[in-house]
mmCIF file of C-alpha atoms in Angstrom:
data_model
loop_
_atom_site.group_PDB
_atom_site.id
_atom_site.type_symbol
_atom_site.label_atom_id
_atom_site.label_comp_id
_atom_site.label_asym_id
_atom_site.label_seq_id
_atom_site.Cartn_x
_atom_site.Cartn_y
_atom_site.Cartn_z
ATOM 1 C CA MET A 21 10.483 -17.196 -1.473
ATOM 2 C CA LYS A 22 11.498 -13.686 -0.540
ATOM 3 C CA ARG A 23 10.789 -11.093 -3.192
ATOM 4 C CA LYS A 24 9.732 -13.814 -5.626
ATOM 5 C CA ALA A 25 7.975 -11.401 -7.952
ATOM 6 C CA ARG A 26 10.997 -9.108 -8.061
ATOM 7 C CA LEU A 27 13.273 -12.007 -8.902
ATOM 8 C CA LEU A 28 10.968 -13.193 -11.656
ATOM 9 C CA THR A 29 10.971 -9.706 -13.156
ATOM 10 C CA ILE A 30 14.753 -9.543 -13.133
ATOM 11 C CA VAL A 31 15.006 -12.996 -14.743
ATOM 12 C CA ALA A 32 12.513 -12.015 -17.442
ATOM 13 C CA LEU A 33 14.416 -8.825 -18.226
ATOM 14 C CA SER A 34 17.695 -10.735 -18.386
ATOM 15 C CA LEU A 35 16.238 -13.234 -20.825
ATOM 16 C CA ALA A 36 14.817 -10.472 -22.970
ATOM 17 C CA GLY A 37 18.208 -8.774 -23.071
ATOM 18 C CA SER A 38 19.891 -12.021 -24.094
ATOM 19 C CA LEU A 39 17.453 -12.584 -26.939
ATOM 20 C CA GLN A 40 17.933 -9.050 -28.233
ATOM 21 C CA GLY A 41 21.672 -8.956 -27.792
ATOM 22 C CA GLY A 42 21.509 -7.073 -24.480
ATOM 23 C CA PRO A 43 21.624 -3.319 -23.869
ATOM 24 C CA ALA A 44 24.205 -1.175 -25.570
ATOM 25 C CA ALA A 45 27.194 -0.007 -23.584
ATOM 26 C CA GLY A 46 26.102 2.498 -20.954
ATOM 27 C CA GLU A 47 22.389 1.805 -21.520
ATOM 28 C CA SER A 48 20.313 0.985 -18.438
ATOM 29 C CA THR A 49 17.880 -1.908 -18.321
ATOM 30 C CA PRO A 50 14.335 -1.106 -17.139
ATOM 31 C CA ALA A 51 15.021 -2.806 -13.801
ATOM 32 C CA THR A 52 18.145 -0.740 -13.232
ATOM 33 C CA SER A 53 16.322 2.482 -14.127
ATOM 34 C CA ALA A 54 13.494 1.670 -11.717
ATOM 35 C CA ASP A 55 15.904 0.814 -8.908
ATOM 36 C CA THR A 56 17.803 4.044 -9.497
ATOM 37 C CA ALA A 57 14.605 6.102 -9.394
ATOM 38 C CA ILE A 58 13.502 4.453 -6.161
ATOM 39 C CA ALA A 59 16.905 4.992 -4.568
ATOM 40 C CA ALA A 60 16.815 8.652 -5.596
ATOM 41 C CA ALA A 61 13.330 9.118 -4.140
ATOM 42 C CA ILE A 62 14.400 7.610 -0.826
ATOM 43 C CA ALA A 63 17.611 9.645 -0.750
ATOM 44 C CA ASN A 64 15.831 12.909 -1.591
ATOM 45 C CA PRO A 65 17.119 15.465 0.960
ATOM 46 C CA ALA A 66 13.688 17.127 0.983
ATOM 47 C CA ARG A 67 12.173 14.115 2.722
ATOM 48 C CA PRO A 68 11.295 14.763 6.375
ATOM 49 C CA ALA A 69 13.714 13.382 8.945
ATOM 50 C CA ALA A 70 10.864 11.493 10.607
ATOM 51 C CA ASP A 71 10.320 9.558 7.369
ATOM 52 C CA ARG A 72 13.973 8.605 7.121
ATOM 53 C CA GLU A 73 13.884 7.217 10.644
ATOM 54 C CA GLN A 74 11.222 4.731 9.549
ATOM 55 C CA ASP A 75 13.005 3.445 6.447
ATOM 56 C CA ALA A 76 14.893 0.600 8.115
ATOM 57 C CA VAL A 77 11.668 -0.942 9.421
ATOM 58 C CA ARG A 78 9.389 -0.110 6.489
ATOM 59 C CA ARG A 79 11.852 -1.125 3.730
ATOM 60 C CA PRO A 80 10.349 1.184 1.109
ATOM 61 C CA ALA A 81 12.823 0.280 -1.645
ATOM 62 C CA GLU A 82 11.554 -3.283 -1.773
ATOM 63 C CA ILE A 83 7.879 -2.358 -1.378
ATOM 64 C CA LEU A 84 8.060 0.205 -4.181
ATOM 65 C CA ALA A 85 9.927 -2.231 -6.447
ATOM 66 C CA PHE A 86 7.188 -4.781 -5.775
ATOM 67 C CA LEU A 87 4.541 -2.193 -6.701
ATOM 68 C CA GLY A 88 6.404 -1.138 -9.844
ATOM 69 C CA VAL A 89 5.280 2.470 -10.285
ATOM 70 C CA ALA A 90 6.638 4.413 -13.276
ATOM 71 C CA PRO A 91 6.835 8.090 -14.315
ATOM 72 C CA GLY A 92 3.585 9.580 -15.571
ATOM 73 C CA GLN A 93 1.366 7.085 -13.771
ATOM 74 C CA HIS A 94 -1.658 7.808 -11.598
ATOM 75 C CA VAL A 95 -1.563 6.125 -8.200
ATOM 76 C CA LEU A 96 -3.879 5.925 -5.193
ATOM 77 C CA ASP A 97 -2.321 5.856 -1.723
ATOM 78 C CA ALA A 98 -5.296 4.433 0.172
ATOM 79 C CA PHE A 99 -5.658 5.639 3.761
ATOM 80 C CA SER A 100 -2.404 7.483 3.311
ATOM 81 C CA ALA A 101 -2.495 9.105 6.783
ATOM 82 C CA GLY A 102 0.510 11.421 7.121
ATOM 83 C CA GLY A 103 1.808 10.519 3.670
ATOM 84 C CA TYR A 104 5.031 8.551 4.175
ATOM 85 C CA TYR A 105 4.472 6.609 0.955
ATOM 86 C CA THR A 106 2.650 9.469 -0.764
ATOM 87 C CA GLU A 107 5.861 11.491 -0.765
ATOM 88 C CA LEU A 108 7.890 8.666 -2.305
ATOM 89 C CA LEU A 109 5.219 7.944 -4.905
ATOM 90 C CA SER A 110 5.101 11.647 -5.769
ATOM 91 C CA SER A 111 8.777 11.531 -6.647
ATOM 92 C CA LEU A 112 8.420 8.343 -8.689
ATOM 93 C CA VAL A 113 5.465 9.378 -10.865
ATOM 94 C CA GLY A 114 7.015 12.790 -11.526
ATOM 95 C CA PRO A 115 5.391 15.999 -12.766
ATOM 96 C CA LYS A 116 3.327 14.242 -15.435
ATOM 97 C CA GLY A 117 1.882 11.766 -12.952
ATOM 98 C CA GLU A 118 -0.458 12.127 -10.004
ATOM 99 C CA VAL A 119 -0.804 10.620 -6.559
ATOM 100 C CA ILE A 120 -4.178 10.652 -4.826
ATOM 101 C CA ALA A 121 -3.620 10.798 -1.071
ATOM 102 C CA TYR A 122 -6.899 9.338 0.140
ATOM 103 C CA ASN A 123 -8.076 9.439 3.746
ATOM 104 C CA ASN A 124 -11.466 9.096 5.346
ATOM 105 C CA PRO A 125 -12.270 11.746 7.993
ATOM 106 C CA PRO A 126 -10.993 9.695 10.980
ATOM 107 C CA TYR A 127 -7.644 9.040 9.268
ATOM 108 C CA ALA A 128 -7.371 12.702 8.284
ATOM 109 C CA LYS A 129 -8.126 13.806 11.846
ATOM 110 C CA PHE A 130 -5.640 11.355 13.363
ATOM 111 C CA ALA A 131 -2.857 12.478 11.008
ATOM 112 C CA ALA A 132 -3.830 16.164 10.807
ATOM 113 C CA LYS A 133 -0.506 17.507 12.062
ATOM 114 C CA GLY A 134 1.535 15.342 9.711
ATOM 115 C CA ILE A 135 -0.725 16.135 6.769
ATOM 116 C CA ALA A 136 -0.406 19.878 7.366
ATOM 117 C CA ALA A 137 3.386 19.657 7.439
ATOM 118 C CA ARG A 138 3.612 17.296 4.462
ATOM 119 C CA TYR A 139 1.697 19.492 2.048
ATOM 120 C CA ALA A 140 2.637 22.939 3.332
ATOM 121 C CA ASP A 141 3.498 25.508 0.649
ATOM 122 C CA ASP A 142 2.379 23.089 -2.106
ATOM 123 C CA ARG A 143 5.607 21.139 -1.691
ATOM 124 C CA LEU A 144 4.145 18.087 -3.470
ATOM 125 C CA PRO A 145 2.268 19.680 -6.391
ATOM 126 C CA ASN A 146 1.440 16.403 -8.121
ATOM 127 C CA VAL A 147 -0.425 15.092 -5.051
ATOM 128 C CA ARG A 148 -4.180 15.525 -4.807
ATOM 129 C CA GLN A 149 -5.603 15.137 -1.330
ATOM 130 C CA VAL A 150 -9.021 13.511 -1.086
ATOM 131 C CA THR A 151 -10.877 13.176 2.212
ATOM 132 C CA ALA A 152 -14.201 11.356 2.083
ATOM 133 C CA GLU A 153 -15.976 8.389 3.571
ATOM 134 C CA VAL A 154 -15.704 5.265 1.432
ATOM 135 C CA ASP A 155 -19.311 5.515 0.260
ATOM 136 C CA GLU A 156 -18.649 9.087 -0.925
ATOM 137 C CA LEU A 157 -15.294 8.427 -2.599
ATOM 138 C CA GLU A 158 -15.323 9.158 -6.328
ATOM 139 C CA LEU A 159 -12.661 7.688 -8.605
ATOM 140 C CA PRO A 160 -12.929 8.175 -12.381
ATOM 141 C CA PRO A 161 -13.234 4.932 -14.371
ATOM 142 C CA ARG A 162 -10.009 3.442 -15.750
ATOM 143 C CA SER A 163 -7.947 6.288 -14.289
ATOM 144 C CA LEU A 164 -5.483 4.486 -11.994
ATOM 145 C CA ASP A 165 -2.338 2.545 -12.806
ATOM 146 C CA ALA A 166 -1.684 1.391 -9.263
ATOM 147 C CA ALA A 167 -2.884 1.579 -5.670
ATOM 148 C CA LEU A 168 -1.309 0.887 -2.308
ATOM 149 C CA PHE A 169 -2.743 -0.102 1.076
ATOM 150 C CA VAL A 170 -0.058 -0.024 3.769
ATOM 151 C CA MET A 171 -1.136 -1.373 7.164
ATOM 152 C CA SER A 172 -4.601 0.014 6.503
ATOM 153 C CA TYR A 173 -6.746 -2.606 4.779
ATOM 154 C CA HIS A 174 -7.674 -4.174 8.108
ATOM 155 C CA ASP A 175 -9.292 -0.875 9.111
ATOM 156 C CA MET A 176 -12.001 -1.493 6.538
ATOM 157 C CA TYR A 177 -13.316 -4.033 9.056
ATOM 158 C CA TRP A 178 -12.794 -1.905 12.151
ATOM 159 C CA ARG A 179 -15.915 -1.356 14.239
ATOM 160 C CA PRO A 180 -14.825 0.622 17.349
ATOM 161 C CA ALA A 181 -17.347 0.671 20.149
ATOM 162 C CA ASP A 182 -17.105 4.443 20.547
ATOM 163 C CA GLY A 183 -18.343 5.018 17.010
ATOM 164 C CA SER A 184 -15.271 7.052 16.068
ATOM 165 C CA TRP A 185 -14.988 5.218 12.756
ATOM 166 C CA ALA A 186 -17.892 5.092 10.329
ATOM 167 C CA ARG A 187 -18.837 1.560 9.323
ATOM 168 C CA THR A 188 -16.989 0.865 6.091
ATOM 169 C CA ASP A 189 -17.795 -1.738 3.472
ATOM 170 C CA PRO A 190 -14.605 -3.403 2.169
ATOM 171 C CA MET A 191 -16.355 -4.705 -0.934
ATOM 172 C CA GLN A 192 -17.717 -1.277 -1.793
ATOM 173 C CA MET A 193 -14.178 0.092 -1.644
ATOM 174 C CA LEU A 194 -12.806 -2.705 -3.798
ATOM 175 C CA ARG A 195 -15.597 -2.422 -6.381
ATOM 176 C CA LYS A 196 -14.840 1.286 -6.715
ATOM 177 C CA LEU A 197 -11.142 0.543 -6.973
ATOM 178 C CA HIS A 198 -11.667 -2.161 -9.589
ATOM 179 C CA ALA A 199 -13.719 0.217 -11.736
ATOM 180 C CA ALA A 200 -11.059 2.915 -11.374
ATOM 181 C CA MET A 201 -8.118 0.689 -12.313
ATOM 182 C CA LYS A 202 -6.827 0.529 -15.857
ATOM 183 C CA VAL A 203 -6.621 -2.946 -17.328
ATOM 184 C CA GLY A 204 -3.402 -4.432 -15.983
ATOM 185 C CA GLY A 205 -3.274 -2.004 -13.059
ATOM 186 C CA VAL A 206 -1.958 -3.344 -9.768
ATOM 187 C CA VAL A 207 -2.845 -3.051 -6.096
ATOM 188 C CA VAL A 208 -0.345 -3.881 -3.361
ATOM 189 C CA VAL A 209 -1.589 -4.659 0.147
ATOM 190 C CA GLN A 210 0.742 -4.777 3.134
ATOM 191 C CA ASP A 211 -0.749 -5.585 6.534
ATOM 192 C CA HIS A 212 -0.287 -7.304 9.880
ATOM 193 C CA VAL A 213 -0.934 -11.057 9.873
ATOM 194 C CA ALA A 214 -3.746 -12.448 12.033
ATOM 195 C CA ALA A 215 -4.247 -16.125 12.752
ATOM 196 C CA PRO A 216 -7.095 -17.757 10.834
ATOM 197 C CA GLY A 217 -10.519 -17.937 12.414
ATOM 198 C CA GLY A 218 -12.709 -15.760 14.553
ATOM 199 C CA ASP A 219 -14.899 -12.824 13.633
ATOM 200 C CA VAL A 220 -12.905 -10.491 11.383
ATOM 201 C CA ALA A 221 -14.181 -7.294 12.995
ATOM 202 C CA ALA A 222 -13.498 -8.626 16.491
ATOM 203 C CA VAL A 223 -9.944 -9.613 15.566
ATOM 204 C CA VAL A 224 -9.299 -6.221 13.983
ATOM 205 C CA ASP A 225 -10.748 -4.371 16.979
ATOM 206 C CA LYS A 226 -8.614 -6.324 19.426
ATOM 207 C CA LEU A 227 -5.349 -6.744 17.499
ATOM 208 C CA HIS A 228 -5.444 -4.519 14.370
ATOM 209 C CA ARG A 229 -4.501 -7.569 12.309
ATOM 210 C CA ILE A 230 -6.212 -9.434 9.483
ATOM 211 C CA ASP A 231 -6.034 -12.982 8.161
ATOM 212 C CA PRO A 232 -4.344 -12.880 4.697
ATOM 213 C CA ALA A 233 -6.991 -15.315 3.439
ATOM 214 C CA ILE A 234 -9.667 -12.660 4.031
ATOM 215 C CA VAL A 235 -7.795 -10.182 1.856
ATOM 216 C CA LYS A 236 -7.396 -12.736 -0.935
ATOM 217 C CA ARG A 237 -11.093 -13.597 -0.708
ATOM 218 C CA ASP A 238 -12.159 -9.946 -0.902
ATOM 219 C CA PHE A 239 -9.977 -9.067 -3.884
ATOM 220 C CA LYS A 240 -11.016 -12.182 -5.782
ATOM 221 C CA ALA A 241 -14.685 -11.370 -5.184
ATOM 222 C CA ALA A 242 -14.077 -7.847 -6.525
ATOM 223 C CA GLY A 243 -12.581 -9.182 -9.770
ATOM 224 C CA PHE A 244 -8.844 -8.921 -9.067
ATOM 225 C CA VAL A 245 -6.334 -11.729 -9.521
ATOM 226 C CA LEU A 246 -3.522 -12.466 -7.099
ATOM 227 C CA GLU A 247 -0.287 -12.042 -9.006
ATOM 228 C CA ALA A 248 2.432 -12.335 -6.384
ATOM 229 C CA GLU A 249 3.209 -12.548 -2.684
ATOM 230 C CA SER A 250 6.332 -11.602 -0.755
ATOM 231 C CA ASP A 251 7.626 -12.552 2.684
ATOM 232 C CA LEU A 252 9.798 -9.440 2.725
ATOM 233 C CA LEU A 253 8.298 -8.312 6.037
ATOM 234 C CA ALA A 254 7.712 -11.725 7.562
ATOM 235 C CA HIS A 255 8.672 -12.087 11.223
ATOM 236 C CA PRO A 256 8.337 -15.749 12.248
ATOM 237 C CA ASP A 257 8.827 -14.930 15.935
ATOM 238 C CA ASP A 258 5.488 -13.108 15.963
ATOM 239 C CA ASP A 259 2.835 -15.610 17.114
ATOM 240 C CA HIS A 260 -0.035 -13.305 16.026
ATOM 241 C CA THR A 261 -1.579 -13.094 19.508
ATOM 242 C CA LEU A 262 -0.464 -9.582 20.491
ATOM 243 C CA GLY A 263 -1.925 -6.298 19.356
ATOM 244 C CA VAL A 264 0.295 -4.487 16.904
ATOM 245 C CA PHE A 265 0.843 -1.585 19.328
ATOM 246 C CA ASP A 266 2.074 -3.836 22.116
ATOM 247 C CA PRO A 267 5.662 -2.764 22.976
ATOM 248 C CA LYS A 268 6.749 -6.402 22.837
ATOM 249 C CA ILE A 269 6.012 -6.609 19.125
ATOM 250 C CA ARG A 270 5.529 -3.083 17.757
ATOM 251 C CA GLY A 271 7.662 -2.560 14.672
ATOM 252 C CA ARG A 272 8.348 -6.292 14.433
ATOM 253 C CA THR A 273 4.962 -7.714 13.516
ATOM 254 C CA ASP A 274 4.634 -10.480 10.966
ATOM 255 C CA GLN A 275 3.340 -8.783 7.813
ATOM 256 C CA PHE A 276 2.157 -10.053 4.449
ATOM 257 C CA VAL A 277 2.666 -8.260 1.132
ATOM 258 C CA MET A 278 0.454 -9.157 -1.834
ATOM 259 C CA LYS A 279 0.085 -7.831 -5.361
ATOM 260 C CA PHE A 280 -3.265 -8.025 -7.156
ATOM 261 C CA ARG A 281 -3.867 -7.173 -10.790
ATOM 262 C CA ARG A 282 -6.958 -5.914 -12.547
ATOM 263 C CA PRO A 283 -7.373 -8.250 -15.531
ATOM 264 C CA GLY A 284 -8.917 -7.250 -18.841
ATOM 265 C CA PRO A 285 -11.097 -6.337 -20.499
#
C-alpha cells in the first residue's frame, strides 16, 4: 500500500487528537507542521536550479515525510554525493541540528564539482562534510537520530574490475551505523530493485541494482528492525533486467523504499 507508514502516522495523530479533544483553533498538528517544513525546504529559493529539476522524479516530499526528520536532530546522509538530500535535510534540522554529508573518496571525486558548488561560502553551516573509506569512518556512539541511503546502498557491494572503488564491507558500515544511532533512530534506504538470485556483487556491477531481500537481511543481521516499506517509487513496467543508466529505463527504474529502526536498549 503506497505510503503505508505515512498513512498510519496520520491515523495515529488523528486518533490522538480525538482523544484529547483535538488541537485548539489555529494550532497545527505535528503532521501538518512537518509537512509545512518539508514544503518550505523544497520551495527554498536558495536551492540550486539543478536540484529543482530533479524533484518530480525524486519526490523528496514523500521521502522526507517517510524519514520523519525534525528540527535539532543529527542526521547522516550516507554517500551523499553532490548533496541533493543534504541540502533539504540541512533546512529541516535547522541551526541546532547537524547533517553529516558522508562520502568515500570515489564518491567525493565523482561529485567534486557539485560538492564544491554546494558548500561554497559556507552556505550550509550546519552540514559537516566527512570523506573517508568505510573502515576509517568514525561516528560517535548514540549520536544520530536518522540516516538516509539514496540509490547508494548497492554500491557497498560494488567490485569494479578497474579497482576504482575500494572493497567495502556492508556489515561493517551497518555495525558502525547501529552503534551511532540513538535508540529509536531510523534509517531509510531507497534503491533500484534487482531480481532475486545471482551473485550480489555481479548483479551490482552489471546493473547497479540490489535485491530488496539482501538489504533486509543485512539490516536484520546488524540489529535493526524493519518498520515500514513504501511503493512510492515502484515502477511495475521495469522488468529489472536493464542497467539503471540505460536510456530505456533511466529515471523510471523500479525502486524500493524501506525504513529500519534501531531498537532499544
